[in-house]
Short mmCIF file of C-alpha atoms and ligand atoms in Angstrom, two decimals:
data_model
loop_
_atom_site.label_atom_id
_atom_site.label_comp_id
_atom_site.label_asym_id
_atom_site.label_seq_id
_atom_site.Cartn_x
_atom_site.Cartn_y
_atom_site.Cartn_z
CA UNK A 1 -3.07 14.67 -28.51
CA UNK A 2 -3.59 10.92 -28.95
CA UNK A 3 -2.21 7.67 -27.56
CA UNK A 4 -3.32 4.04 -27.36
CA UNK A 5 -3.76 4.30 -23.58
CA UNK A 6 -4.11 6.95 -20.92
CA UNK A 7 -3.09 5.89 -17.43
CA UNK A 8 -4.73 8.07 -14.77
CA UNK A 9 -2.56 8.37 -11.65
CA UNK A 10 1.23 8.45 -11.45
CA UNK A 11 1.71 6.57 -8.19
CA UNK A 12 3.62 3.27 -7.99
CA UNK A 13 0.59 1.47 -9.45
CA UNK A 14 -0.01 3.76 -12.47
CA UNK A 15 3.67 4.24 -13.35
CA UNK A 16 4.22 0.46 -13.32
CA UNK A 17 1.15 -0.20 -15.48
CA UNK A 18 2.37 2.45 -17.93
CA UNK A 19 5.79 0.78 -18.24
CA UNK A 20 4.26 -2.66 -18.82
CA UNK A 21 1.98 -1.26 -21.54
CA UNK A 22 4.91 0.50 -23.26
CA UNK A 23 6.92 -2.72 -23.17
CA UNK A 24 4.05 -4.38 -25.04
CA UNK A 25 4.14 -1.80 -27.83
CA UNK A 26 1.35 0.52 -26.68
CA UNK A 27 1.75 4.30 -26.71
CA UNK A 28 0.91 5.65 -23.26
CA UNK A 29 0.21 9.02 -21.65
CA UNK A 30 0.41 9.13 -17.85
CA UNK A 31 -1.81 11.83 -16.34
CA UNK A 32 -1.59 13.20 -12.82
CA UNK A 33 -2.44 16.48 -11.16
CA UNK A 34 0.96 16.48 -9.46
CA UNK A 35 4.42 14.96 -10.06
CA UNK A 36 5.19 11.23 -10.14
CA UNK A 37 5.02 9.30 -6.84
CA UNK A 38 4.25 12.30 -4.67
CA UNK A 39 1.18 10.98 -2.83
CA UNK A 40 0.82 7.68 -0.98
CA UNK A 41 3.63 6.09 -3.00
CA UNK A 42 5.99 8.72 -1.56
CA UNK A 43 5.46 8.51 2.18
CA UNK A 44 4.95 4.84 2.94
CA UNK A 45 7.22 2.48 4.87
CA UNK A 46 9.01 1.39 1.70
CA UNK A 47 8.91 -2.36 2.25
CA UNK A 48 8.48 -4.67 -0.73
CA UNK A 49 6.48 -7.21 1.23
CA UNK A 50 7.14 -10.56 -0.40
CA UNK A 51 5.17 -12.04 2.50
CA UNK A 52 2.07 -9.98 1.53
CA UNK A 53 -0.40 -12.87 1.64
CA UNK A 54 -2.48 -12.60 4.80
CA UNK A 55 -4.42 -9.32 4.42
CA UNK A 56 -5.21 -6.93 7.26
CA UNK A 57 -8.64 -8.20 8.28
CA UNK A 58 -11.25 -6.37 10.35
CA UNK A 59 -10.86 -7.57 13.94
CA UNK A 60 -13.49 -10.08 15.02
CA UNK A 61 -12.50 -10.67 18.65
CA UNK A 62 -14.87 -8.83 21.00
CA UNK A 63 -12.07 -7.54 23.25
CA UNK A 64 -10.19 -6.01 20.33
CA UNK A 65 -13.37 -4.53 18.86
CA UNK A 66 -14.22 -2.90 22.18
CA UNK A 67 -10.71 -1.46 22.47
CA UNK A 68 -10.80 -0.08 18.93
CA UNK A 69 -14.30 1.33 19.38
CA UNK A 70 -13.03 3.70 22.08
CA UNK A 71 -9.78 4.49 20.24
CA UNK A 72 -7.97 2.55 22.95
CA UNK A 73 -5.15 1.13 20.79
CA UNK A 74 -2.57 3.20 18.91
CA UNK A 75 -2.72 1.12 15.74
CA UNK A 76 -6.24 2.33 14.89
CA UNK A 77 -8.04 5.65 15.20
CA UNK A 78 -11.65 6.47 14.33
CA UNK A 79 -13.37 9.75 13.64
CA UNK A 80 -16.79 9.12 15.15
CA UNK A 81 -18.26 11.82 12.89
CA UNK A 82 -17.38 9.66 9.85
CA UNK A 83 -18.98 6.44 11.10
CA UNK A 84 -22.25 6.82 9.19
CA UNK A 85 -20.29 7.54 6.01
CA UNK A 86 -17.98 4.56 6.55
CA UNK A 87 -20.59 2.11 7.89
CA UNK A 88 -21.58 0.40 4.58
CA UNK A 89 -17.95 -0.27 3.55
CA UNK A 90 -16.90 -1.28 7.04
CA UNK A 91 -19.85 -3.66 7.38
CA UNK A 92 -18.74 -5.36 4.15
CA UNK A 93 -15.14 -5.33 5.40
CA UNK A 94 -16.23 -7.05 8.61
CA UNK A 95 -18.25 -9.65 6.66
CA UNK A 96 -15.24 -10.32 4.41
CA UNK A 97 -12.99 -10.86 7.42
CA UNK A 98 -14.33 -14.30 8.35
CA UNK A 99 -11.60 -16.98 8.32
CA UNK A 100 -12.81 -18.54 5.06
CA UNK A 101 -12.98 -15.17 3.26
CA UNK A 102 -9.53 -14.16 4.56
CA UNK A 103 -8.23 -17.50 3.27
CA UNK A 104 -9.78 -16.72 -0.15
CA UNK A 105 -8.11 -13.29 -0.14
CA UNK A 106 -4.78 -14.93 0.75
CA UNK A 107 -5.17 -17.26 -2.22
CA UNK A 108 -5.77 -14.19 -4.40
CA UNK A 109 -2.60 -12.52 -3.07
CA UNK A 110 -0.35 -15.52 -3.41
CA UNK A 111 0.38 -15.29 -7.17
CA UNK A 112 0.91 -11.54 -6.85
CA UNK A 113 3.19 -11.84 -3.81
CA UNK A 114 5.25 -14.61 -5.38
CA UNK A 115 6.23 -12.36 -8.32
CA UNK A 116 6.24 -8.94 -6.64
CA UNK A 117 9.97 -8.79 -5.96
CA UNK A 118 11.01 -10.17 -9.35
CA UNK A 119 8.85 -7.52 -11.04
CA UNK A 120 10.37 -4.75 -8.90
CA UNK A 121 13.86 -6.05 -9.59
CA UNK A 122 13.22 -6.03 -13.33
CA UNK A 123 12.07 -2.40 -13.22
CA UNK A 124 14.82 -1.30 -10.82
CA UNK A 125 17.49 -2.96 -13.01
CA UNK A 126 16.11 -1.38 -16.15
CA UNK A 127 15.92 2.00 -14.40
CA UNK A 128 19.51 1.63 -13.13
CA UNK A 129 18.53 1.86 -9.47
CA UNK A 130 18.91 -1.72 -8.27
CA UNK A 131 21.30 -0.34 -5.64
CA UNK A 132 18.25 1.06 -3.84
CA UNK A 133 17.09 -2.45 -2.92
CA UNK A 134 18.15 -3.27 0.66
CA UNK A 135 18.01 -7.01 1.18
CA UNK A 136 17.76 -6.99 4.94
CA UNK A 137 14.25 -8.26 5.55
CA UNK A 138 12.26 -6.60 8.29
CA UNK A 139 11.81 -7.32 11.96
CA UNK A 140 8.61 -7.56 14.01
CA UNK A 141 9.22 -6.82 17.69
CA UNK A 142 7.14 -8.05 20.61
CA UNK A 143 6.76 -6.72 24.14
CA UNK A 144 4.77 -9.72 25.44
CA UNK A 145 5.75 -13.37 25.20
CA UNK A 146 2.10 -14.44 24.67
CA UNK A 147 1.82 -12.17 21.60
CA UNK A 148 5.10 -13.52 20.22
CA UNK A 149 3.97 -17.13 20.74
CA UNK A 150 0.64 -16.47 19.00
CA UNK A 151 2.40 -14.80 16.06
CA UNK A 152 4.80 -17.75 15.71
CA UNK A 153 1.80 -20.10 15.46
CA UNK A 154 0.13 -17.96 12.77
CA UNK A 155 3.40 -17.63 10.86
CA UNK A 156 3.99 -21.37 11.00
CA UNK A 157 0.61 -21.87 9.29
CA UNK A 158 1.52 -19.32 6.60
CA UNK A 159 4.87 -21.04 6.11
CA UNK A 160 3.22 -24.46 5.80
CA UNK A 161 0.47 -23.26 3.43
CA UNK A 162 2.20 -20.58 1.39
CA UNK A 163 5.91 -21.03 2.02
CA UNK A 164 6.35 -17.66 3.79
CA UNK A 165 9.73 -17.77 5.55
CA UNK A 166 10.37 -16.41 9.05
CA UNK A 167 12.97 -16.70 11.82
CA UNK A 168 12.17 -16.48 15.51
CA UNK A 169 14.49 -14.48 17.79
CA UNK A 170 14.74 -14.04 21.53
CA UNK A 171 15.68 -10.66 23.02
CA UNK A 172 19.41 -11.36 22.62
CA UNK A 173 18.87 -12.42 19.01
CA UNK A 174 17.05 -9.15 18.32
CA UNK A 175 19.95 -7.16 19.78
CA UNK A 176 22.49 -9.17 17.81
CA UNK A 177 20.71 -8.04 14.64
CA UNK A 178 19.86 -4.51 15.78
CA UNK A 179 22.29 -3.49 18.55
CA UNK A 180 20.55 -0.15 19.25
CA UNK A 181 17.16 -1.68 20.10
CA UNK A 182 16.52 -1.28 23.82
CA UNK A 183 13.57 -1.34 26.23
CA UNK A 184 10.97 -4.00 26.98
CA UNK A 185 11.37 -6.21 23.90
CA UNK A 186 11.01 -9.95 24.67
CA UNK A 187 11.78 -11.16 21.16
CA UNK A 188 11.05 -10.79 17.51
CA UNK A 189 10.30 -12.42 14.19
CA UNK A 190 12.57 -11.68 11.27
CA UNK A 191 10.90 -11.78 7.87
CA UNK A 192 14.10 -12.43 5.88
CA UNK A 193 12.86 -12.07 2.31
CA UNK A 194 11.21 -8.62 2.05
CA UNK A 195 13.33 -5.84 0.61
CA UNK A 196 13.24 -2.25 1.81
CA UNK A 197 13.84 1.08 0.10
CA UNK A 198 15.37 4.12 1.79
CA UNK A 199 13.29 6.58 -0.26
CA UNK A 200 10.11 5.11 -1.79
CA UNK A 201 9.27 8.37 -3.59
CA UNK A 202 12.68 8.36 -5.29
CA UNK A 203 12.14 4.78 -6.49
CA UNK A 204 8.77 5.87 -7.93
CA UNK A 205 10.45 8.78 -9.68
CA UNK A 206 13.17 6.48 -11.06
CA UNK A 207 10.44 4.25 -12.52
CA UNK A 208 8.73 7.36 -13.95
CA UNK A 209 12.06 8.32 -15.60
CA UNK A 210 12.20 4.81 -17.09
CA UNK A 211 8.62 5.28 -18.35
CA UNK A 212 9.73 8.47 -20.18
CA UNK A 213 12.89 6.78 -21.50
CA UNK A 214 10.74 4.04 -23.02
CA UNK A 215 8.77 6.69 -24.92
CA UNK A 216 5.90 7.33 -22.50
CA UNK A 217 4.58 10.87 -22.03
CA UNK A 218 3.52 12.51 -18.77
CA UNK A 219 0.91 15.26 -18.63
CA UNK A 220 -0.71 17.32 -15.94
CA UNK A 221 -4.48 17.01 -15.88
CA UNK A 222 -7.54 16.34 -13.76
CA UNK A 223 -8.76 12.76 -14.07
CA UNK A 224 -12.28 13.86 -13.18
CA UNK A 225 -12.60 15.38 -16.67
CA UNK A 226 -12.75 11.86 -18.16
CA UNK A 227 -15.42 11.73 -20.88
CA UNK A 228 -16.44 9.59 -23.81
CA UNK A 229 -15.01 10.68 -27.17
CA UNK A 230 -15.51 9.32 -30.71
CA UNK A 231 -12.27 7.31 -30.51
CA UNK A 232 -12.83 6.08 -26.96
CA UNK A 233 -12.09 8.41 -24.07
CA UNK A 234 -10.71 11.90 -23.48
CA UNK A 235 -9.19 13.87 -20.62
CA UNK A 236 -8.98 17.65 -20.33
CA UNK A 237 -5.49 19.12 -20.31
CA UNK A 238 -4.17 22.70 -20.37
CA UNK A 239 -2.83 22.08 -23.89
CA UNK A 240 -6.10 20.58 -25.17
CA UNK A 241 -7.80 17.21 -24.78
CA UNK A 242 -5.90 13.91 -24.63
CA UNK A 243 -7.62 11.01 -26.38
CA UNK A 244 -7.14 7.26 -26.24
CA UNK A 245 -9.04 4.06 -26.87
CA UNK A 246 -8.16 2.66 -23.44
CA UNK A 247 -8.00 4.37 -20.05
CA UNK A 248 -6.56 2.85 -16.87
CA UNK A 249 -7.82 4.12 -13.52
CA UNK A 250 -4.83 3.92 -11.16
CA UNK A 251 -5.78 6.77 -8.87
CA UNK A 252 -5.35 4.95 -5.56
CA UNK A 253 -7.63 6.50 -2.94
CA UNK A 254 -9.14 8.83 -5.56
CA UNK A 255 -10.24 6.13 -8.02
CA UNK A 256 -13.89 6.33 -6.98
CA UNK A 257 -14.00 10.05 -7.88
CA UNK A 258 -13.59 9.14 -11.54
CA UNK A 259 -15.70 5.99 -11.50
CA UNK A 260 -18.42 8.10 -9.90
CA UNK A 261 -18.41 10.44 -12.91
CA UNK A 262 -19.17 7.35 -15.05
CA UNK A 263 -22.05 6.25 -12.83
CA UNK A 264 -20.11 3.37 -11.22
CA UNK A 265 -20.08 2.90 -7.46
CA UNK A 266 -17.32 0.95 -5.74
CA UNK A 267 -17.10 0.53 -1.95
CA UNK A 268 -13.62 2.10 -1.80
CA UNK A 269 -12.59 3.51 1.57
CA UNK A 270 -9.30 4.74 2.97
CA UNK A 271 -7.11 3.81 5.88
CA UNK A 272 -5.12 6.93 6.46
CA UNK A 273 -1.58 6.81 7.85
CA UNK A 274 1.02 9.34 8.94
CA UNK A 275 4.77 9.62 8.98
CA UNK A 276 7.39 11.73 10.75
CA UNK A 277 11.18 11.54 10.46
CA UNK A 278 13.49 11.70 13.47
CA UNK A 279 17.21 12.18 13.77
CA UNK A 280 18.84 9.24 15.55
CA UNK A 281 20.35 10.08 18.95
CA UNK A 282 24.14 9.69 19.15
CA UNK A 283 25.34 6.85 16.92
CA UNK A 284 22.00 4.97 17.03
CA UNK A 285 21.03 3.32 13.77
CA UNK A 286 18.78 0.67 12.29
CA UNK A 287 19.78 -1.79 9.58
CA UNK A 288 16.22 -2.65 8.55
CA UNK A 289 12.57 -1.61 9.13
CA UNK A 290 11.13 -2.68 12.47
CA UNK A 291 7.47 -3.08 13.40
CA UNK A 292 6.58 -2.66 17.06
CA UNK A 293 3.59 -5.00 17.12
CA UNK A 294 2.05 -3.58 20.30
CA UNK A 295 1.82 -0.10 18.75
CA UNK A 296 1.21 -1.07 15.13
CA UNK A 297 3.85 1.41 13.95
CA UNK A 298 7.10 1.02 12.03
CA UNK A 299 10.52 2.62 12.31
CA UNK A 300 12.51 2.55 9.09
CA UNK A 301 15.96 3.89 8.24
CA UNK A 302 15.36 6.36 5.39
CA UNK A 303 17.46 8.91 3.53
CA UNK A 304 15.76 11.68 5.53
CA UNK A 305 16.15 10.06 8.95
CA UNK A 306 14.32 7.37 10.89
CA UNK A 307 10.79 7.34 9.44
CA UNK A 308 8.02 6.53 11.92
CA UNK A 309 4.88 5.35 10.10
CA UNK A 310 1.53 4.76 11.81
CA UNK A 311 -1.29 2.23 11.58
CA UNK A 312 -4.76 3.00 10.22
CA UNK A 313 -7.02 5.99 10.68
CA UNK A 314 -10.67 5.59 9.63
CA UNK A 315 -12.35 8.79 8.53
CA UNK A 316 -13.33 10.84 5.51
CA UNK A 317 -10.56 10.69 2.91
CA UNK A 318 -10.20 14.46 2.89
CA UNK A 319 -10.76 15.23 6.59
CA UNK A 320 -8.20 17.54 8.20
CA UNK A 321 -5.10 15.68 9.49
CA UNK A 322 -5.43 14.43 13.09
CA UNK A 323 -2.06 12.81 13.85
CA UNK A 324 -3.06 11.50 17.29
CA UNK A 325 -1.53 8.12 16.49
CA UNK A 326 1.86 9.72 15.92
CA UNK A 327 1.56 11.40 19.32
CA UNK A 328 0.61 8.08 20.93
CA UNK A 329 3.41 6.00 19.44
CA UNK A 330 6.28 8.49 19.57
CA UNK A 331 6.96 7.73 23.29
CA UNK A 332 6.77 4.00 22.51
CA UNK A 333 9.29 4.46 19.70
CA UNK A 334 11.62 6.45 21.97
CA UNK A 335 11.44 3.55 24.46
CA UNK A 336 12.94 1.09 21.98
CA UNK A 337 15.29 3.24 19.87
CA UNK A 338 17.32 6.34 20.82
CA UNK A 339 15.66 9.12 18.79
CA UNK A 340 16.58 12.81 18.81
CA UNK A 341 14.58 15.73 17.35
CA UNK A 342 11.96 15.63 14.58
CA UNK A 343 13.06 16.38 11.03
CA UNK A 344 9.76 17.36 9.34
CA UNK A 345 7.94 20.60 10.21
CA UNK A 346 4.55 18.77 9.92
CA UNK A 347 3.49 15.12 9.84
CA UNK A 348 2.92 13.64 6.37
CA UNK A 349 -0.55 12.15 5.72
CA UNK A 350 -1.19 9.30 3.26
CA UNK A 351 -4.25 7.32 2.18
CA UNK A 352 -4.29 3.55 1.69
CA UNK A 353 -6.91 2.68 -0.97
CA UNK A 354 -8.99 -0.19 0.47
CA UNK A 355 -11.77 -2.46 -0.76
CA UNK A 356 -13.90 -4.45 1.69
CA UNK A 357 -12.63 -7.86 0.55
CA UNK A 358 -9.03 -6.58 0.82
CA UNK A 359 -8.27 -7.57 -2.80
CA UNK A 360 -7.39 -4.98 -5.49
CA UNK A 361 -9.48 -4.45 -8.64
CA UNK A 362 -7.53 -5.29 -11.78
CA UNK A 363 -9.18 -5.65 -15.16
CA UNK A 364 -11.87 -4.25 -17.42
CA UNK A 365 -14.58 -2.08 -15.86
CA UNK A 366 -17.66 -4.09 -16.75
CA UNK A 367 -20.06 -2.21 -19.03
CA UNK A 368 -17.55 0.54 -19.92
CA UNK A 369 -15.64 -0.49 -23.01
CA UNK A 370 -12.01 0.64 -22.91
CA UNK A 371 -12.05 1.50 -19.19
CA UNK A 372 -9.69 -0.52 -16.97
CA UNK A 373 -9.14 -0.70 -13.21
CA UNK A 374 -5.86 -1.00 -11.29
CA UNK A 375 -6.55 0.21 -7.75
CA UNK A 376 -7.46 -0.89 -4.22
CA UNK A 377 -3.99 -2.16 -3.25
CA UNK A 378 -4.61 -1.22 0.42
CA UNK A 379 -1.51 -1.77 2.61
CA UNK A 380 0.56 -3.22 -0.25
CA UNK A 381 0.43 -0.92 -3.28
CA UNK A 382 4.14 -0.14 -3.14
CA UNK A 383 4.83 -3.88 -3.16
CA UNK A 384 2.29 -4.90 -5.77
CA UNK A 385 2.33 -1.98 -8.25
CA UNK A 386 4.77 -3.62 -10.71
CA UNK A 387 3.19 -7.09 -10.61
CA UNK A 388 -0.40 -5.84 -10.95
CA UNK A 389 0.79 -3.53 -13.75
CA UNK A 390 2.06 -6.60 -15.55
CA UNK A 391 -1.21 -8.49 -15.05
CA UNK A 392 -3.27 -5.56 -16.29
CA UNK A 393 -1.05 -5.01 -19.36
CA UNK A 394 -1.30 -8.71 -20.21
CA UNK A 395 -5.09 -8.47 -20.03
CA UNK A 396 -5.22 -5.26 -22.08
CA UNK A 397 -3.03 -6.63 -24.84
CA UNK A 398 -4.68 -10.05 -24.99
CA UNK A 399 -1.56 -11.89 -23.81
CA UNK A 400 -1.82 -15.02 -21.70
CA UNK A 401 -1.98 -13.80 -18.11
CA UNK A 402 0.50 -15.18 -15.55
CA UNK A 403 -2.41 -15.89 -13.21
CA UNK A 404 -6.19 -16.18 -13.43
CA UNK A 405 -7.47 -12.58 -13.07
CA UNK A 406 -10.91 -13.70 -11.80
CA UNK A 407 -10.32 -12.83 -8.09
CA UNK A 408 -9.58 -9.20 -9.03
CA UNK A 409 -12.63 -8.63 -11.29
CA UNK A 410 -14.32 -5.26 -11.02
CA UNK A 411 -17.97 -6.34 -10.81
CA UNK A 412 -17.63 -8.51 -7.70
CA UNK A 413 -19.52 -6.07 -5.46
CA UNK A 414 -22.40 -5.46 -7.91
C1 FAD B 501 1.78 4.98 6.39
C2 FAD B 501 1.76 4.05 5.20
C3 FAD B 501 2.72 3.04 5.09
C4 FAD B 501 2.70 2.15 4.02
N1 FAD B 501 3.70 1.23 3.88
C5 FAD B 501 3.71 0.40 2.81
C6 FAD B 501 4.78 -0.53 2.61
O1 FAD B 501 5.74 -0.59 3.39
N2 FAD B 501 4.71 -1.38 1.56
C7 FAD B 501 3.67 -1.33 0.66
O2 FAD B 501 3.64 -2.14 -0.26
N3 FAD B 501 2.68 -0.42 0.78
C8 FAD B 501 2.67 0.45 1.82
N4 FAD B 501 1.66 1.35 1.98
C9 FAD B 501 0.57 1.37 0.99
C10 FAD B 501 1.02 2.01 -0.31
O3 FAD B 501 1.70 3.21 -0.05
C11 FAD B 501 -0.19 2.28 -1.23
O4 FAD B 501 -0.96 1.10 -1.37
C12 FAD B 501 0.29 2.72 -2.60
O5 FAD B 501 1.14 3.83 -2.50
C13 FAD B 501 -0.88 3.05 -3.51
O6 FAD B 501 -0.31 3.43 -4.74
P1 FAD B 501 -1.20 4.05 -5.85
O7 FAD B 501 -0.34 4.30 -7.03
O8 FAD B 501 -2.43 3.23 -6.02
O9 FAD B 501 -1.71 5.45 -5.21
P2 FAD B 501 -0.94 6.89 -4.98
O10 FAD B 501 0.48 6.64 -4.79
O11 FAD B 501 -1.72 7.55 -3.96
O12 FAD B 501 -1.15 7.54 -6.41
C14 FAD B 501 -2.42 8.03 -6.84
C15 FAD B 501 -2.14 9.21 -7.78
O13 FAD B 501 -3.39 9.71 -8.28
C16 FAD B 501 -3.28 11.10 -8.42
N5 FAD B 501 -4.60 11.72 -8.48
C17 FAD B 501 -5.59 11.64 -7.55
N6 FAD B 501 -6.68 12.32 -7.98
C18 FAD B 501 -6.37 12.82 -9.20
C19 FAD B 501 -7.10 13.59 -10.15
N7 FAD B 501 -8.36 13.99 -9.94
N8 FAD B 501 -6.49 13.92 -11.30
C20 FAD B 501 -5.21 13.54 -11.56
N9 FAD B 501 -4.48 12.80 -10.69
C21 FAD B 501 -5.06 12.45 -9.52
C22 FAD B 501 -2.48 11.51 -7.19
O14 FAD B 501 -1.89 12.80 -7.36
C23 FAD B 501 -1.47 10.38 -7.07
O15 FAD B 501 -0.26 10.70 -7.73
C24 FAD B 501 1.67 2.26 3.03
C25 FAD B 501 0.73 3.29 3.13
C26 FAD B 501 0.77 4.19 4.20
C27 FAD B 501 -0.25 5.30 4.26
#
């Protein structure tokens, strides 16, 4: 079987790239070992983060580092056994978290963030699911006035430099917006522009249906079978090999598996995260996602219930699940929102694909003709999948790109 392009990975990133390539006249086969949007793109918090400009940097304050090093804060959890494995990537992550490097990463995110919602809206409209877009913004909640004041200062800088909008609320203002919030909340910051989705996996599947409607094909296969072929590249499939001149690696946290088979090393690491759904107690409800800043977790109204999503866990990608962060933040969540019993039999585990400079790789894989990268979207792959898919498709088809792709080049760690 042949096509112009094979896209490896049917998460939000790969599906979106596939659609953008189809729209530019390319024939595309999307390959995954499971169904569309069933991994990380399924279980996330579902926020299209139009404010996604200031990346999650490695902490540099001694006090915070000391707290994290002993797993003393619920937003981060380390497996000490994985430290030697993680050390090279984390050292680079720490080096890239200096203020000037974070500013450079923010500049790289700005053109992506400014178009991320428009690109989602275009796909959602075309797929007939624009009703899934909840235009409520999201709310960051604070338990300490000093933390709220510091966040207001940081947000004011982001507003002045990048135009990111925010609204400050006192405790009464929070309750006016979300009447069921209770407990020790001193105030909040509303990010008014982000949009949230009540079932991120369903949005991914709706985009996959659009991909098929536009003439794309989906196949089951193992991306690790990627090999050179006379016409370009091939992938093994139960019905025989699939061949194409161009291949896009959009495998999220698994992208390095395939690059490794081609002799290419990238310092990809994962920040794992968990979710659990809860039934609301009584008539409790939320109108929008909330982030409890002191626990680094979110509560989001979803089709399945209130979804609690955790911060970052640093360990081997495939280590057994250790949902200690869920156990730590569940009592905090119950303090601020009336929650009843759990909905899921087991916690869900997802893997954020991260690069040490916090910027995704988008573009040609240097030295491997016909191989393209679209991965490393870290905390924002659900947000940025459609816009980075557009950028990649513009590069692949020789169109003028909407932004300079230089910051996302694939050889920047070589
Ligand atoms: C708890 C949590 C909350 C988050 N909240 C948000 C949020 O609110 N907003 C946001 O923008 N982002 C959020 N993220 C991040 C976001 O979910 C990810 O960045 C995004 O889903 C990555 O998409 P992807 O398509 O690159 O990867 P995935 O969705 O993981 O897709 C990768 C695909 O590759 C396939 N694959 C892997 N190996 C192989 C193989 N060998 N052969 C064939 N197929 C293979 C997998 O089956 C999978 O379908 C969150 C993440 C977590 C963990």
